Short mmCIF file of C-alpha atoms in Angstrom, two decimals:
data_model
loop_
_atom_site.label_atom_id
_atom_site.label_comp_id
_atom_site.label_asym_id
_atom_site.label_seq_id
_atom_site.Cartn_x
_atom_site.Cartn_y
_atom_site.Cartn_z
CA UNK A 1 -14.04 -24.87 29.56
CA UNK A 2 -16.81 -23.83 27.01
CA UNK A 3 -16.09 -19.98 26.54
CA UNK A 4 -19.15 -17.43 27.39
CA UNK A 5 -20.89 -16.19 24.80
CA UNK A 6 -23.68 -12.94 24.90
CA UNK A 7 -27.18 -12.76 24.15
CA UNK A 8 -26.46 -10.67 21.92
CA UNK A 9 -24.18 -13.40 19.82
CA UNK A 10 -26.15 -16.13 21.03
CA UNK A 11 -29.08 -14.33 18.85
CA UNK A 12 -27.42 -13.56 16.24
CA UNK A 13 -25.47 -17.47 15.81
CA UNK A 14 -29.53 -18.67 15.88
CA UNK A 15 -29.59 -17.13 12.38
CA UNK A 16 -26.95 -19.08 10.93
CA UNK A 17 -27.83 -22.47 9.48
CA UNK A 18 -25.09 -24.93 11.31
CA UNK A 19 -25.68 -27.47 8.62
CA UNK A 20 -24.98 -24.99 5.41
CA UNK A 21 -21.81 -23.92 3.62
CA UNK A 22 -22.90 -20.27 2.36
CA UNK A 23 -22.26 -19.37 -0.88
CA UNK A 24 -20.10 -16.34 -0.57
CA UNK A 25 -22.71 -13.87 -1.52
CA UNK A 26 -25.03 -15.03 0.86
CA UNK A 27 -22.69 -14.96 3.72
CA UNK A 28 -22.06 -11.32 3.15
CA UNK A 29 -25.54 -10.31 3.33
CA UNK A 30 -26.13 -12.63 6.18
CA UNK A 31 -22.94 -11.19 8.42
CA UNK A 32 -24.24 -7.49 7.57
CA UNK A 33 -27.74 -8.53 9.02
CA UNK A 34 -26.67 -10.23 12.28
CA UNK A 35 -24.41 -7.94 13.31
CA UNK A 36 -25.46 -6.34 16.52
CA UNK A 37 -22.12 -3.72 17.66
CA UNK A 38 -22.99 0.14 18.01
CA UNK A 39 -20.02 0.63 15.94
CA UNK A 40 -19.24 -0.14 12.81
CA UNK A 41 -17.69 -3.25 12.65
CA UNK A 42 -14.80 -4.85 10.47
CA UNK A 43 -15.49 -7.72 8.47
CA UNK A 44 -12.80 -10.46 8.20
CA UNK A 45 -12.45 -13.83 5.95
CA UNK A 46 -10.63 -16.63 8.07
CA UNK A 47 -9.26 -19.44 6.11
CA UNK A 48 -8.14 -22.72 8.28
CA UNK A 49 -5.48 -24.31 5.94
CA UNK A 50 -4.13 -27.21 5.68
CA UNK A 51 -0.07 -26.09 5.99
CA UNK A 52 2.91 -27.10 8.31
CA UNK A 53 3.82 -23.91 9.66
CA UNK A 54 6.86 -25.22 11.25
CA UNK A 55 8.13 -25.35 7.42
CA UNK A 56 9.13 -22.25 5.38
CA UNK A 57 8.23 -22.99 2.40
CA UNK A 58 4.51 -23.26 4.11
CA UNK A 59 4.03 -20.24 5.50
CA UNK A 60 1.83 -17.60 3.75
CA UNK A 61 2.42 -13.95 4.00
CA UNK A 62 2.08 -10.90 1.75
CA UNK A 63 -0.49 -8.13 0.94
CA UNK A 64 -3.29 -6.93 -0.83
CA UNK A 65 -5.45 -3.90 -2.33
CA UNK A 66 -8.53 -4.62 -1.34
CA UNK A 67 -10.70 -3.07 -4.82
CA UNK A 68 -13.03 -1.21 -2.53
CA UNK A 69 -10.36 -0.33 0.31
CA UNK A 70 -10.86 -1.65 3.79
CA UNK A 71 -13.05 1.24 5.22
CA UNK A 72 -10.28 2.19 7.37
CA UNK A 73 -8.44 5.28 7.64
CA UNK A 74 -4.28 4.33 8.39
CA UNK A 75 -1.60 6.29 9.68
CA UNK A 76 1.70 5.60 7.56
CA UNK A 77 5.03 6.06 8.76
CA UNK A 78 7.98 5.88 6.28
CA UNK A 79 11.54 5.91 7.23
CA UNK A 80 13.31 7.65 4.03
CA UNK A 81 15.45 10.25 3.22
CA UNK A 82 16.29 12.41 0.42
CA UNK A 83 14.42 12.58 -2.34
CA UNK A 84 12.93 9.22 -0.95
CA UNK A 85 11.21 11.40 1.95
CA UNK A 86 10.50 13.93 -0.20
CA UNK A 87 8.33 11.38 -2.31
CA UNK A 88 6.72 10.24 0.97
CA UNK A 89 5.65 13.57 1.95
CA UNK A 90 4.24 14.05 -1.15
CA UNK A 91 2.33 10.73 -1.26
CA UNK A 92 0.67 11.35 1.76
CA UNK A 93 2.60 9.73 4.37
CA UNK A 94 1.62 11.00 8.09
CA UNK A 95 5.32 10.59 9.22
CA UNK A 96 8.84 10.39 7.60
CA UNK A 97 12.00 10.38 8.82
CA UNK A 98 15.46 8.88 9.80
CA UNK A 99 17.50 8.67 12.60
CA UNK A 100 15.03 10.85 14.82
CA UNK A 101 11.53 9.19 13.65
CA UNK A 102 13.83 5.63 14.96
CA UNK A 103 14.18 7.48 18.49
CA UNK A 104 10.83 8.56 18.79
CA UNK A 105 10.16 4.57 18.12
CA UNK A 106 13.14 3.55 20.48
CA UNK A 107 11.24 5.59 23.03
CA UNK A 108 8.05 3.55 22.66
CA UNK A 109 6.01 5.80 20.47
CA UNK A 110 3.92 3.81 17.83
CA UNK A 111 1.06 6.08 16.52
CA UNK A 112 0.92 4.57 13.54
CA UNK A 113 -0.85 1.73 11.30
CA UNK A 114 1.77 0.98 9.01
CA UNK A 115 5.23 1.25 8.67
CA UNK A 116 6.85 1.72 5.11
CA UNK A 117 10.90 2.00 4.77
CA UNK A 118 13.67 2.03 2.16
CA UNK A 119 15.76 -0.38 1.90
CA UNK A 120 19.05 1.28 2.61
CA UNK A 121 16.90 2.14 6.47
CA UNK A 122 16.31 -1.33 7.43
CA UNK A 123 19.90 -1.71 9.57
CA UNK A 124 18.48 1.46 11.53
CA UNK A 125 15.06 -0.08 11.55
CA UNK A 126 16.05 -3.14 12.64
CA UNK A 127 17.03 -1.78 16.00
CA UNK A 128 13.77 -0.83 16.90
CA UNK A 129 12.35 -4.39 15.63
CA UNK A 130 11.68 -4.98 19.48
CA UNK A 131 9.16 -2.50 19.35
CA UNK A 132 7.36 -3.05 15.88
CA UNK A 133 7.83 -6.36 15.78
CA UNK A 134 5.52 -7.47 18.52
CA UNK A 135 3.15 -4.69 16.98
CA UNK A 136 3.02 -6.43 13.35
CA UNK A 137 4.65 -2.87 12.41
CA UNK A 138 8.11 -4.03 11.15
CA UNK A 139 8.01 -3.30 7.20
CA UNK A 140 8.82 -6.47 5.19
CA UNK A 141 9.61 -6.83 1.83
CA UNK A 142 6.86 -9.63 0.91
CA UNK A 143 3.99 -6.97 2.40
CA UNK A 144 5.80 -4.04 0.10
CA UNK A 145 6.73 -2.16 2.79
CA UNK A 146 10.30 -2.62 1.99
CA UNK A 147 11.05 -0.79 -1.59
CA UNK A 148 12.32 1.97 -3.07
CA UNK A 149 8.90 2.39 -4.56
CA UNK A 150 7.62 5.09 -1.66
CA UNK A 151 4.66 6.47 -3.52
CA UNK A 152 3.36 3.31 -4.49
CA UNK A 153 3.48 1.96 -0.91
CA UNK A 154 1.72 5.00 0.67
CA UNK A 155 -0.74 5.03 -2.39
CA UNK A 156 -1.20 1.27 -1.47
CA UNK A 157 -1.58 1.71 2.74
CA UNK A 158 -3.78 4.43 2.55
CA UNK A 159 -5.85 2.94 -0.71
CA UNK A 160 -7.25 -0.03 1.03
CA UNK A 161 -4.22 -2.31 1.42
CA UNK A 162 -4.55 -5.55 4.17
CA UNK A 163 -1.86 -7.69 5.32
CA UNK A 164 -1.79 -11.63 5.59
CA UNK A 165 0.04 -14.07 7.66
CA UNK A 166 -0.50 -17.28 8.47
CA UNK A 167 -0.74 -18.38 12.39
CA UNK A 168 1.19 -20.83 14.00
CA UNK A 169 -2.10 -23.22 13.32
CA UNK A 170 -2.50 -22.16 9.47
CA UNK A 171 -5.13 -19.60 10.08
CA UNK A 172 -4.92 -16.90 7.94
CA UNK A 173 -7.59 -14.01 8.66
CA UNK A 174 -8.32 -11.12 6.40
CA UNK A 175 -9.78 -7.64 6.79
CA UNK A 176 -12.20 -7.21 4.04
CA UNK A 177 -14.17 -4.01 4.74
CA UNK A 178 -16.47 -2.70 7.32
CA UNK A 179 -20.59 -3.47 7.95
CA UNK A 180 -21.39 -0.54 6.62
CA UNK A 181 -20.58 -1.34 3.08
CA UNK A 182 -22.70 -2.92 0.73
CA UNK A 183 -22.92 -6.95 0.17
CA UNK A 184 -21.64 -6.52 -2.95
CA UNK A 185 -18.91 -5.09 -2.24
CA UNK A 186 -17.82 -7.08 0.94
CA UNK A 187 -18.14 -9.93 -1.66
CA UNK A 188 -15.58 -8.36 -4.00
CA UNK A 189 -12.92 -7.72 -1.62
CA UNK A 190 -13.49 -10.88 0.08
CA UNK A 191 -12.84 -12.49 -3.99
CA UNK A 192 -9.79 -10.68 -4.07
CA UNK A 193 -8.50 -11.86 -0.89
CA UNK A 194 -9.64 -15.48 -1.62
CA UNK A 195 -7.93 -15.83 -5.12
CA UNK A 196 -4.65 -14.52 -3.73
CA UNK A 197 -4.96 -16.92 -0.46
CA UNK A 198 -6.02 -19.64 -2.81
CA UNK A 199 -3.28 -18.98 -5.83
CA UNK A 200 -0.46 -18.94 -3.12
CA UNK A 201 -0.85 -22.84 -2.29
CA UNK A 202 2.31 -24.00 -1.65
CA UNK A 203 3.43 -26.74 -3.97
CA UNK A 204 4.47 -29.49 -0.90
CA UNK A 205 0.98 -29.44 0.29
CA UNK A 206 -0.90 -32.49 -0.39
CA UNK A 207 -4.72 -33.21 -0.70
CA UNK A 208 -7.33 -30.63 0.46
CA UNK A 209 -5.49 -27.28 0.94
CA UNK A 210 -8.73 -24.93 2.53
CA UNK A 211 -9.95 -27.20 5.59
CA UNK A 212 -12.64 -24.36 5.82
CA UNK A 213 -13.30 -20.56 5.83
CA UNK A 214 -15.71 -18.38 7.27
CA UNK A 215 -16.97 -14.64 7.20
CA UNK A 216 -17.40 -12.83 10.20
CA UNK A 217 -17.89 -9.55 12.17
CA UNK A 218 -16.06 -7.91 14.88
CA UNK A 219 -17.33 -9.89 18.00
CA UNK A 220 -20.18 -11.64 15.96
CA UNK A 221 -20.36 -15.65 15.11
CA UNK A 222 -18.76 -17.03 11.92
CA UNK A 223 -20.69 -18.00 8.92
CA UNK A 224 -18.79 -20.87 6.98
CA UNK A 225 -18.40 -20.52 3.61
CA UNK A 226 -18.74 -22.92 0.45
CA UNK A 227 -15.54 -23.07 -0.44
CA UNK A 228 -16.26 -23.37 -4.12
CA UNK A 229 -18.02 -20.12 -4.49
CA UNK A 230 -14.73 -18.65 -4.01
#
């Protein structure tokens, strides 16, 4: 069953050549100009790659600064103590704690964006991996949110850092900054995401690794990309 689609989308997918890869600079200008929400929307770069999921050594994940943030404002948590805490507080972090921040979690509060924690935490965090888990909340060493390194990882959440992951189908999609920003800069972050997606090709993967990607707005149509202007 063909899925629904508004006039409002409908319009806006009437401006996109079907036939034409975009060049990435293009595309940005293009997704600014057919977006049609009241709000201002995110802007994401999806990548459809050409990995086996099912094996390890295949499965992207990690994070990035974006070099003009993402345009949204996060809530950090950091589980820490000690001087640890102390350096959280002082970074910025909106929440930090131990065993009583891991309640509040246990309880089912989650009014937070990211989740940082020191390494000596994680057998107390990982009791309450029910909860972030299913969230995308539980901190990870490959994302940074595992460290020692507090200030750097608060710096990093509330400067602009995104997350990837790739899907059970090899998606990987990317925050890269709101409508309201200029082209140009959509453009940069959407570089930086693109040479980390692209430099972390896994070496068992054979022939074409990007199948296709494609810049879009929240709840707007997808304008593929030329690969090679990335």
């Amino acid at each position: 069953m063909s899925k629904k689609h508004s006039k409002n989308y409908l319009a806006a997918a009437e401006k996109i050549d079907a036939s034409k890869k975009y060049p990435l600079t293009d595309a940005a200008s293009l997704v600014k100009d057919i977006s049609f929400t009241k709000f201002d929307s995110n802007v994401e770069i999806v990548f459809d790659l050409n990995v086996d999921t099912t094996k390890a050594d295949q499965q992207l994940r990690g994070a990035i600064v974006l070099p003009n943030g993402s345009g949204n404002a996060k809530k950090v948590a950091v589980f820490a103590e000690g001087d640890k805490a102390k350096d959280a507080v002082k970074a910025g972090a909106d929440f930090v704690g131990t065993d009583e921040l891991v309640q509040k979690v246990q309880a089912g509060w989650t009014d937070f964006d990211v989740a940082i924690a020191t390494p000596d935490q994680m057998a107390k965090v990982g009791r309450i991996g029910r909860v972030l888990g299913p969230k995308g909340l539980m901190p990870n060493p490959k994302e940074g949110t595992v460290t020692m390194d507090v200030t750097k990882a608060v710096n990093d959440a509330k400067g602009g850092q995104v997350t990837y992951r790739t899907d059970k189908n090899g998606n990987v999609a990317v925050p890269v900054g709101k409508v309201s920003f200029e082209s140009d800069k959509l453009s940069q972050n959407a570089k930086a995401v693109s040479s980390v997606i692209l430099g972390a090709r896994p070496s068992t993967v054979k022939g074409t690794y990007v199948l296709s990607a494609h810049l879009a707005s929240t709840m707007g149509p997808g304008v593929e990309l030329d690969v090679s202007s990335l």
